[in-house]
Short mmCIF file of C-alpha atoms in Angstrom, two decimals:
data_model
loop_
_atom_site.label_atom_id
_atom_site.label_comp_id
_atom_site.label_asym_id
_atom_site.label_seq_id
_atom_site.Cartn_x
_atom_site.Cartn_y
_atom_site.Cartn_z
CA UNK A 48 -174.57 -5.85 17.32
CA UNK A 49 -172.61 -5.40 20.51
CA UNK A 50 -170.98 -1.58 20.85
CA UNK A 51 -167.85 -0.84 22.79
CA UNK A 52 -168.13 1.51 25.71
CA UNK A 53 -167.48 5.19 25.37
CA UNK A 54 -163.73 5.48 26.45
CA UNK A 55 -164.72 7.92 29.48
CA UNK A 56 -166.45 5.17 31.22
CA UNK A 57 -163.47 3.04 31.10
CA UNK A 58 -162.47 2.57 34.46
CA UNK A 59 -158.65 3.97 35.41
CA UNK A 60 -155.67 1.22 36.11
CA UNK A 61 -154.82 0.79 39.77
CA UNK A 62 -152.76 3.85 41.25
CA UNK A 63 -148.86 3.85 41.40
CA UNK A 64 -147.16 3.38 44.85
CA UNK A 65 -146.90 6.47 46.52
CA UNK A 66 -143.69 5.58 48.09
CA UNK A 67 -142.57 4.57 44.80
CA UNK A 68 -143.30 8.53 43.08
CA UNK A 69 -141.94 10.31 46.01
CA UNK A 70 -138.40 8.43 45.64
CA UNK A 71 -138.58 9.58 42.22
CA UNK A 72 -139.76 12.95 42.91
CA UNK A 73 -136.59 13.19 45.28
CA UNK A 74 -134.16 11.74 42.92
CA UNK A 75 -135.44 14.40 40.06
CA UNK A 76 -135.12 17.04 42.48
CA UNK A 77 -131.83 16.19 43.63
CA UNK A 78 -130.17 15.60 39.67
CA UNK A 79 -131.77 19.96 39.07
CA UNK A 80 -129.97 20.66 42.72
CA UNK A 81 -126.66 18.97 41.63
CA UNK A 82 -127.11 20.66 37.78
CA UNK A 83 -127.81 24.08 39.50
CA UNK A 84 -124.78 23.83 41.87
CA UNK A 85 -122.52 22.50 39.29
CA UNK A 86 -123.61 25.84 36.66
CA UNK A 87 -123.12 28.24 39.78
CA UNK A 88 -119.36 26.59 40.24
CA UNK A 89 -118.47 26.80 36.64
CA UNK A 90 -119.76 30.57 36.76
CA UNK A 91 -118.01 31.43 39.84
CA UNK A 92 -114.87 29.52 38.26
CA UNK A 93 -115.35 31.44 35.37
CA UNK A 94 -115.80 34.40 36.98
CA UNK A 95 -112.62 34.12 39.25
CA UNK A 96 -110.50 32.69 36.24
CA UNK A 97 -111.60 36.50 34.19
CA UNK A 98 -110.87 38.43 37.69
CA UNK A 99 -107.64 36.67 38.68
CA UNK A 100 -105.20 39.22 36.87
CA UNK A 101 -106.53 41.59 38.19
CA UNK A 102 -107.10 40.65 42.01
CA UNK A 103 -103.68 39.71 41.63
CA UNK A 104 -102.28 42.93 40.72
CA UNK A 105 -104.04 44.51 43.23
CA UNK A 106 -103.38 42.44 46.38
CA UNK A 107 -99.80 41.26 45.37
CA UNK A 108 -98.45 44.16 43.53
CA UNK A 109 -95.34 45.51 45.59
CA UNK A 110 -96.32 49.03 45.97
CA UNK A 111 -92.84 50.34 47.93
CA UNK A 112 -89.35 49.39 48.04
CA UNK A 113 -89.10 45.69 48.52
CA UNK A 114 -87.48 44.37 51.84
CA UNK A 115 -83.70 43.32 51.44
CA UNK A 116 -83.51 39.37 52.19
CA UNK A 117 -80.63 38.83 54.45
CA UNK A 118 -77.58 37.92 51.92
CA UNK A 119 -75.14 36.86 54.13
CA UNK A 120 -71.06 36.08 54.02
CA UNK A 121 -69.60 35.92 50.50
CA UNK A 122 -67.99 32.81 50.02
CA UNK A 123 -64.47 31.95 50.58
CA UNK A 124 -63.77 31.95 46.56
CA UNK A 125 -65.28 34.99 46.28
CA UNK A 126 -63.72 36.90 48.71
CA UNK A 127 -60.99 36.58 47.39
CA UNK A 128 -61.48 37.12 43.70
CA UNK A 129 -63.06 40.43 45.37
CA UNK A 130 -59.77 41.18 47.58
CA UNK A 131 -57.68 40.56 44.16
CA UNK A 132 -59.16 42.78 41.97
CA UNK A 133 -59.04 45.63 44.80
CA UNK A 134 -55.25 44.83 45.15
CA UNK A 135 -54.33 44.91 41.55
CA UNK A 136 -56.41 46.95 39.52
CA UNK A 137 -54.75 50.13 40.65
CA UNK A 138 -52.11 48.86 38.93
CA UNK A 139 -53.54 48.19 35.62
CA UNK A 140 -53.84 51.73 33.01
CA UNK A 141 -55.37 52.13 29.75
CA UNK A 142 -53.27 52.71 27.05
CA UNK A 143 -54.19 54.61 23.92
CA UNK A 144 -51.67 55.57 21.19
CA UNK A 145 -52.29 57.60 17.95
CA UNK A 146 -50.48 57.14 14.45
CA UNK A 147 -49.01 59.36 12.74
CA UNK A 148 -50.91 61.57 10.52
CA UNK A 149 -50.52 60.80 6.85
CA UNK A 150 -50.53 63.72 4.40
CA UNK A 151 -51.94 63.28 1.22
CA UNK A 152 -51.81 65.62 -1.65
CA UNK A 153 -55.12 63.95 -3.39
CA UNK A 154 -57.45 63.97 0.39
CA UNK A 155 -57.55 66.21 2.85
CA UNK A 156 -55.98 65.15 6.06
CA UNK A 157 -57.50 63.00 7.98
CA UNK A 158 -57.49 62.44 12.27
CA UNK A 159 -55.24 59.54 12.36
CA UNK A 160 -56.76 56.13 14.39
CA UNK A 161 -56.32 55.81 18.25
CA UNK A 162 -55.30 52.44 18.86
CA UNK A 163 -55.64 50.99 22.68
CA UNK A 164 -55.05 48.38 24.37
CA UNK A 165 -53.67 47.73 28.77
CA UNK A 166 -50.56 48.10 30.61
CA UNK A 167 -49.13 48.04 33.90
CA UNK A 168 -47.38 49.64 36.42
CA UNK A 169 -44.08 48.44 36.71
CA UNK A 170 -42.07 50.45 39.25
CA UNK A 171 -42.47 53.62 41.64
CA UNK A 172 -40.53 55.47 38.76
CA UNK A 173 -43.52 55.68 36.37
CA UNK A 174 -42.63 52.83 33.55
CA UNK A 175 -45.62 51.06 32.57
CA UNK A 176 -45.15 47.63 30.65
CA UNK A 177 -47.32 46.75 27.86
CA UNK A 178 -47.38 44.97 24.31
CA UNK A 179 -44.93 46.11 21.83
CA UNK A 180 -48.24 46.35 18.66
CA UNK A 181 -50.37 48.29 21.08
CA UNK A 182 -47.68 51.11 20.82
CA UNK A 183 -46.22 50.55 17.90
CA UNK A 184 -45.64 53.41 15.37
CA UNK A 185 -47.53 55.59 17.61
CA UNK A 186 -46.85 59.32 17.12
CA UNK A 187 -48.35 60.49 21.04
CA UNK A 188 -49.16 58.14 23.72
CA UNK A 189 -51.62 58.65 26.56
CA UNK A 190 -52.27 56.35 29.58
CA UNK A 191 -55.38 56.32 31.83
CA UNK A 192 -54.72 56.14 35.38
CA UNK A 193 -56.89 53.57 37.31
CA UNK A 194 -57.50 56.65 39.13
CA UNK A 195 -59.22 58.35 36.09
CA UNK A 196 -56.09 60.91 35.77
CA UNK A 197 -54.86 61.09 31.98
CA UNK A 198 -51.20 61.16 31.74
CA UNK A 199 -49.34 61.35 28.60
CA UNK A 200 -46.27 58.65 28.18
CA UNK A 201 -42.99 58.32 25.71
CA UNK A 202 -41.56 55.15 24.66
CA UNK A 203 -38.49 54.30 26.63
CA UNK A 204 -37.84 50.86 24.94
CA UNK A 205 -39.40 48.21 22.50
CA UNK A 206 -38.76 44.86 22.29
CA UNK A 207 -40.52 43.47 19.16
CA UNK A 208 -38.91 39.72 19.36
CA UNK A 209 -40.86 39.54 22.64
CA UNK A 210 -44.13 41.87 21.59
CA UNK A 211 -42.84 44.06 24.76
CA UNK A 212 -42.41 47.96 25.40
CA UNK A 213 -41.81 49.98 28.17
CA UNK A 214 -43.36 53.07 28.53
CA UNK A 215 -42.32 56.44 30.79
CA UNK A 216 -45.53 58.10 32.39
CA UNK A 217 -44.78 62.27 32.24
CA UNK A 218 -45.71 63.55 35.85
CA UNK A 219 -48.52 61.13 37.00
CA UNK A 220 -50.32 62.92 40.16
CA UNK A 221 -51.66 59.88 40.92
CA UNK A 222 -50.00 57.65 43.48
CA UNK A 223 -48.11 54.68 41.87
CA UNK A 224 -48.67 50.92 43.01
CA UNK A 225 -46.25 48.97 40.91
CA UNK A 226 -47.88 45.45 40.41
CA UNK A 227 -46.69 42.37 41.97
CA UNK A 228 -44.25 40.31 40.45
CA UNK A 229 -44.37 36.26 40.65
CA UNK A 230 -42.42 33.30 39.12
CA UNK A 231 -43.99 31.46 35.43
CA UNK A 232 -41.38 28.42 36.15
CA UNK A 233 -43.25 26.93 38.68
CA UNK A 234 -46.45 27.03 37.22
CA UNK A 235 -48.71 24.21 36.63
CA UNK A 236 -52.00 23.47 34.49
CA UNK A 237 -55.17 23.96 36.62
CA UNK A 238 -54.08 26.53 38.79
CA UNK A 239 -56.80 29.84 38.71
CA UNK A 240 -55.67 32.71 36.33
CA UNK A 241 -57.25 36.38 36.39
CA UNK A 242 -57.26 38.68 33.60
CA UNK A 243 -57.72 42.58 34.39
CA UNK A 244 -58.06 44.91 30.91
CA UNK A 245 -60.13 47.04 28.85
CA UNK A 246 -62.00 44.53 26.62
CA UNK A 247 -63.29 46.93 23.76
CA UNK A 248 -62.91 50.29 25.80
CA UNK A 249 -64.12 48.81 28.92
CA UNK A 250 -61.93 49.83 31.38
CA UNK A 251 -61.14 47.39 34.72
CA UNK A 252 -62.21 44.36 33.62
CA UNK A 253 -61.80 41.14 35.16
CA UNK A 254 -61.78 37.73 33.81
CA UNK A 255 -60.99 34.56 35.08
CA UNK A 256 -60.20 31.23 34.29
CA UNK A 257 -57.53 28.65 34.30
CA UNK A 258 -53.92 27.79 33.03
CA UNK A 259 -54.82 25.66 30.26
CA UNK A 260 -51.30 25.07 28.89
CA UNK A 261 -47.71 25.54 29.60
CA UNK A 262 -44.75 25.63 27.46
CA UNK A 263 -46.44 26.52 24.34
CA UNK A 264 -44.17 28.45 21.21
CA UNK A 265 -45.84 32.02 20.04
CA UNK A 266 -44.47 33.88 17.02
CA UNK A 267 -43.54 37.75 17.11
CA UNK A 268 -41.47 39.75 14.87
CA UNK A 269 -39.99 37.85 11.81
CA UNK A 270 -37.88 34.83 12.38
CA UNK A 271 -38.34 34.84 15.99
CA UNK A 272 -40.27 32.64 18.73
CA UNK A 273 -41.64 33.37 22.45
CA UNK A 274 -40.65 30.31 24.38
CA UNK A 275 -42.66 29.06 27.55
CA UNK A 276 -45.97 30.80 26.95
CA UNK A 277 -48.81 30.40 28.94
CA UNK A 278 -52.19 29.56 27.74
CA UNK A 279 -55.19 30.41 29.30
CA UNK A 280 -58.97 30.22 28.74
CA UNK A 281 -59.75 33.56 31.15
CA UNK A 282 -61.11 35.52 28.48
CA UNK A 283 -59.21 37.71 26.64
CA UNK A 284 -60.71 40.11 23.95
CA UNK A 285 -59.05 42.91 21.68
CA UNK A 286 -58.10 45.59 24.38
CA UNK A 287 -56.82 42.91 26.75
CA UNK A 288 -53.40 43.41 24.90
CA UNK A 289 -50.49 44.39 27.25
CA UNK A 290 -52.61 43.54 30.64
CA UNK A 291 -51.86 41.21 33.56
CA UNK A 292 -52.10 37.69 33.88
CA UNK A 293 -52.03 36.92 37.57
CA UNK A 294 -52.27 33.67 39.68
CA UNK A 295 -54.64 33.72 42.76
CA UNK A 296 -52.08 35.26 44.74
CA UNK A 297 -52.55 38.76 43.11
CA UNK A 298 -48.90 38.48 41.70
CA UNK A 299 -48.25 39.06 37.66
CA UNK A 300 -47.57 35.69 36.20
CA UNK A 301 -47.64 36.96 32.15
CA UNK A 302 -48.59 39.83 29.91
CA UNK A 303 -51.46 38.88 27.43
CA UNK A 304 -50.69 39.17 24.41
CA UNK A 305 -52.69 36.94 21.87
CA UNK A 306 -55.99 35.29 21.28
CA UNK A 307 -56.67 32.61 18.83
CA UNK A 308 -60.23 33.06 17.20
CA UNK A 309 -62.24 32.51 14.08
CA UNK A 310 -64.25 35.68 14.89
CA UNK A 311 -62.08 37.83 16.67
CA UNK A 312 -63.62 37.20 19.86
CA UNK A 313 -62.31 35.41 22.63
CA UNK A 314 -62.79 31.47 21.86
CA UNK A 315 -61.08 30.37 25.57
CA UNK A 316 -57.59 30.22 23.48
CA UNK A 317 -55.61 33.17 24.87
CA UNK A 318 -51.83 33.82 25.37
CA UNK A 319 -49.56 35.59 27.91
CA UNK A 320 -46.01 36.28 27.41
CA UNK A 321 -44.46 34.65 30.91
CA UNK A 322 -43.56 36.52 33.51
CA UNK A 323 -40.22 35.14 33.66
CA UNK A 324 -39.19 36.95 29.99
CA UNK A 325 -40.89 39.75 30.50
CA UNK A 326 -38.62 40.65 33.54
CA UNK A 327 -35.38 40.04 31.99
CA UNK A 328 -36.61 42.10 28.81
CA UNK A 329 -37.91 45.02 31.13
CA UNK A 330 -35.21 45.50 32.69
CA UNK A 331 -32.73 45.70 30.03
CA UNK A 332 -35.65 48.03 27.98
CA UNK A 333 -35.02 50.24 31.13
CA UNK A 334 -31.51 50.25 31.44
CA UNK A 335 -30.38 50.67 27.80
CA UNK A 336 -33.53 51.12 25.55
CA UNK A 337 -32.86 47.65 23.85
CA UNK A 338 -33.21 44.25 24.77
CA UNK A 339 -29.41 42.24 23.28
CA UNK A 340 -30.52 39.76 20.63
CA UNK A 341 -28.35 36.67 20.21
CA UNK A 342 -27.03 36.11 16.22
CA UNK A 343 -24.42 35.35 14.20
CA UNK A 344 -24.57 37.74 11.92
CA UNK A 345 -26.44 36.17 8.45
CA UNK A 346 -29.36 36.89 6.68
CA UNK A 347 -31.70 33.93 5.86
CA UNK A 348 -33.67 33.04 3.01
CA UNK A 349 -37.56 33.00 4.06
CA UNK A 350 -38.71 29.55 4.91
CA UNK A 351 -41.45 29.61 1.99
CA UNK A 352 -38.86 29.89 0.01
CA UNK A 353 -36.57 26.88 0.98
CA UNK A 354 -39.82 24.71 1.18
CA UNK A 355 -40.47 25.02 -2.42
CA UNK A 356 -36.58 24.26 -2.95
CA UNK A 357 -37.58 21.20 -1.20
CA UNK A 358 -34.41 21.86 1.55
CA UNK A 359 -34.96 21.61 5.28
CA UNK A 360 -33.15 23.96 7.25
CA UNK A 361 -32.14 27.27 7.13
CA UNK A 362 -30.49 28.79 3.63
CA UNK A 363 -27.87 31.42 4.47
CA UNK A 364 -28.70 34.27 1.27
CA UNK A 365 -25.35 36.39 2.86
CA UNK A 366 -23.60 37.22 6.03
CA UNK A 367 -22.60 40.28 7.67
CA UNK A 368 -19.39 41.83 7.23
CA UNK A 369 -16.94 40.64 10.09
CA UNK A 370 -20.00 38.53 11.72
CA UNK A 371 -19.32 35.68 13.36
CA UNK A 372 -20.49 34.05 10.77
CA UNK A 373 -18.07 35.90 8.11
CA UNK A 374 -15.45 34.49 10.84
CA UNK A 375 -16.42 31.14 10.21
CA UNK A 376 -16.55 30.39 6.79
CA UNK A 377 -19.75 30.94 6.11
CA UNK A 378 -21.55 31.77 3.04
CA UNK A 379 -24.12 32.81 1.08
CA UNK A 380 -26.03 31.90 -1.88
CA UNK A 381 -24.34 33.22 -5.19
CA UNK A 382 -25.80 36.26 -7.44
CA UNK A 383 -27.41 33.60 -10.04
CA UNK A 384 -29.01 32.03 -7.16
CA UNK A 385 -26.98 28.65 -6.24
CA UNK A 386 -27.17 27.94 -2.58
CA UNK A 387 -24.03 27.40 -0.52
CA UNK A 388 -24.38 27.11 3.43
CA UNK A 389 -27.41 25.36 4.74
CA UNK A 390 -27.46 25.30 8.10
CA UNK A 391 -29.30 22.25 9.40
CA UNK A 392 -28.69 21.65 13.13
CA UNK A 393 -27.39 23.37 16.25
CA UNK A 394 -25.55 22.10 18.97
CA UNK A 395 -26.89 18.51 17.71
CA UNK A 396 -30.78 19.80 17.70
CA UNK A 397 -32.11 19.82 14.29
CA UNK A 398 -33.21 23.27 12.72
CA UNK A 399 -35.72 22.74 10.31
CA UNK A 400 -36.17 26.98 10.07
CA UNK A 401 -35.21 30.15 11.66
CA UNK A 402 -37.44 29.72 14.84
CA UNK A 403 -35.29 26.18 15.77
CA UNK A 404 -32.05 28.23 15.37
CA UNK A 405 -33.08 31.43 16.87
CA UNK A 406 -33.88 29.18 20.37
CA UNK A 407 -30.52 27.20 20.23
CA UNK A 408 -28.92 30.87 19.63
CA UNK A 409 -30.95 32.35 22.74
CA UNK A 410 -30.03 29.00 24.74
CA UNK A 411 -26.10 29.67 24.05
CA UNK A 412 -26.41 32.81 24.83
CA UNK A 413 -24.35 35.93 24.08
CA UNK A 414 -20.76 35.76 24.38
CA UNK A 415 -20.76 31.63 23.70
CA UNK A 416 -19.79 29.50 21.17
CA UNK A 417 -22.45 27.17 19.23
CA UNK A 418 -21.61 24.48 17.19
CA UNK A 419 -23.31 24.40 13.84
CA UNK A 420 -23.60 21.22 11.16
CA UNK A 421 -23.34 22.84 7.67
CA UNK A 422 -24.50 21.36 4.47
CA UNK A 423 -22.25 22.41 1.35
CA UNK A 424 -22.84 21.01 -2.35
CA UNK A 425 -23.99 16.99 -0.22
CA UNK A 426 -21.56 17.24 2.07
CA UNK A 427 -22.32 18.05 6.16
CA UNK A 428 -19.24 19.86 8.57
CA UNK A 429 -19.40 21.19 11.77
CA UNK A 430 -18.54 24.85 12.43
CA UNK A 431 -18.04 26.64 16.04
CA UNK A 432 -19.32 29.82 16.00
CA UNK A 433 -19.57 32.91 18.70
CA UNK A 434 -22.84 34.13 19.18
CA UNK A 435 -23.18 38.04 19.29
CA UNK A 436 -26.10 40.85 19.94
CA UNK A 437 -26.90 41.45 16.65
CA UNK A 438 -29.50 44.45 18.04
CA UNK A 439 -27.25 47.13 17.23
CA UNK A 440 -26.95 45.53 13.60
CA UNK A 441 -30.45 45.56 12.78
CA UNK A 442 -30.86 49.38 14.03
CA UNK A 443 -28.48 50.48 11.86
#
């Protein structure tokens, strides 16, 4: 029987190629190199990413004043928005005005409310124009200079039919710069409009915007319309009352007045009383304390009222003793109610309620004769009547 040889004596394989090993040896060695170098980048990586904050706080931080960049010119727009507001605003106050306490035998009495709202200066003499509600059962009045100077102020006039009073500054120290007046005829939608109030208590603010409509009908007291009243998206905000509206020129254009807003806010919907109305009615405020308001001497039913009678027009309830009206023929509604006179157009323009014949009065103006159509029991006639100032009436 044959036995195999011990494995020690069997005799090794040929040897590899040297060449062969070394290119491996050199390809091993370079995949460790290329690993090592690859760890030492993510570390140092690493290392920067944990460091950056703060090598960046302490080679960027700006340890003094920084250098002022160069602004240069302000731009033509600007400059003069800039030159505006230095013109006008010494002609804008702040107006506050306090009701009158009210005594209670139940509470003790209480500090009544300060109401404000803006004004301006109208002439050298110390008047200062602003919104009719701002002032409006106020017991003391006080106006705030642009100056800072506190100066107290009586009414000299109100004009509730136009939401306009004048007001008499007692022995301002301040120099007075009467604002600018312009023109609101020749207006036109798109042209720039500035605001300058006290939104909220903050005095000398400006606001700008445009003239977003012309023309447009605002209601004051009872039974009467503003005609020709601008609209404007400048923002105006409770405070705003009885400040300027101004066109880029600097000059007064309208006194703002209203706001229309869901919150109370400004919503870009604000209104100025134009410039045009407010000068006639400030000047006769000054002159006589009263502004003449063209009637005929009735008194109307309230236009809720004749809707649910289902008439259109205005119901006369009873005239004035020796009114025009009186004059005419005209009549009122009997004591059990039955309607008489129902006056349903002016001049040949229909009135549908007492704003529609409170214009055609204002266009006729005082001292004229307006022709009115008259319904009586189905049957329409025309009567000429003489339209009067009927602002001595409703004092009395």
């Amino acid at each position: 029987m044959t036995s195999l040889p011990p494995r020690s004596s069997v005799p090794p394989g040929p040897d590899p190629d040297p060449r062969l090993r070394q290119a491996q040896l050199q390809r091993a060695r370079g995949t460790d190199r290329l690993l090592r170098i690859a760890i030492i980048w993510l570390l140092l990586l690493a290392t920067f990413w944990v460091a950056q904050p703060y090598l960046s706080a302490l080679w960027f931080s700006a340890t003094g004043p920084r250098t002022v960049t160069a602004r240069g010119d302000l731009a033509p727009a600007e400059k003069a928005t800039v030159e505006l507001f230095k013109q006008v605003s010494p002609s804008v106050v702040h107006v506050f005005a306090q009701a009158a306490q009210r005594v209670s035998p139940f509470f003790a009495q209480q500090e009544a409310p300060v109401q404000s709202g803006s004004g301006v200066i109208w002439d050298a003499a110390g008047h200062v124009v602003t919104n009719n509600h701002v002032v409006q059962n106020a017991s003391q009045l006080g106006v705030r200079m642009a100056s800072g100077e506190f100066v107290t102020a009586r009414v000299v006039g109100q004009a509730p039919n136009y939401d306009l009073a004048v007001l008499q500054l007692e022995r301002p120290q301040t120099a007075l710069r009467p604002i600018a007046i312009g023109s609101s005829e020749d207006l036109q939608v798109g042209q720039a409009a500035f605001a300058i109030g006290n939104p909220y208590g903050l005095e000398q603010t400006l606001t700008t915007g445009i003239v977003s409509a012309l023309r447009r009908r605002l209601p004051t007291a009872a039974a009467h319309e503003v005609r020709g009243v601008i609209q404007t998206d400048a923002a105006i905000n409770p405070g705003n009352s009885g400040g300027p509206l101004l066109d880029s020129a600097g000059r007064l254009i309208g006194i703002n007045t209203a706001i229309i807003s869901g919150s109370g806010a400004s919503a870009g919907i604000g209104f100025a009383i134009p410039v045009d109305a407010v000068n006639r009615v400030v000047t006769a405020l000054i002159t006589s304390g009263t502004v003449p308001v063209p009637g005929i001497g009735i008194i109307a039913a309230r236009e809720n009222e004749t809707a649910q009678l289902g008439i259109d027009g205005v119901v006369i309830l009873r005239t004035l003793p020796d009114s025009p009206a009186a004059r005419a023929g005209l009549e009122g509604a009997t004591n059990d109610g039955y309607v008489r006179d129902v006056i349903t157009a002016a001049d040949g323009k229909p009135v549908h309620g007492m704003s529609d014949l409170a214009a055609a009065l204002e266009d006729a103006g005082i001292g004229r004769d307006v022709k009115l159509t008259i319904e009586r029991d189905g049957r329409s006639r025309t009567v000429t009547v003489k339209v009067t100032d009927i602002s001595q009436q409703r004092r009395t």
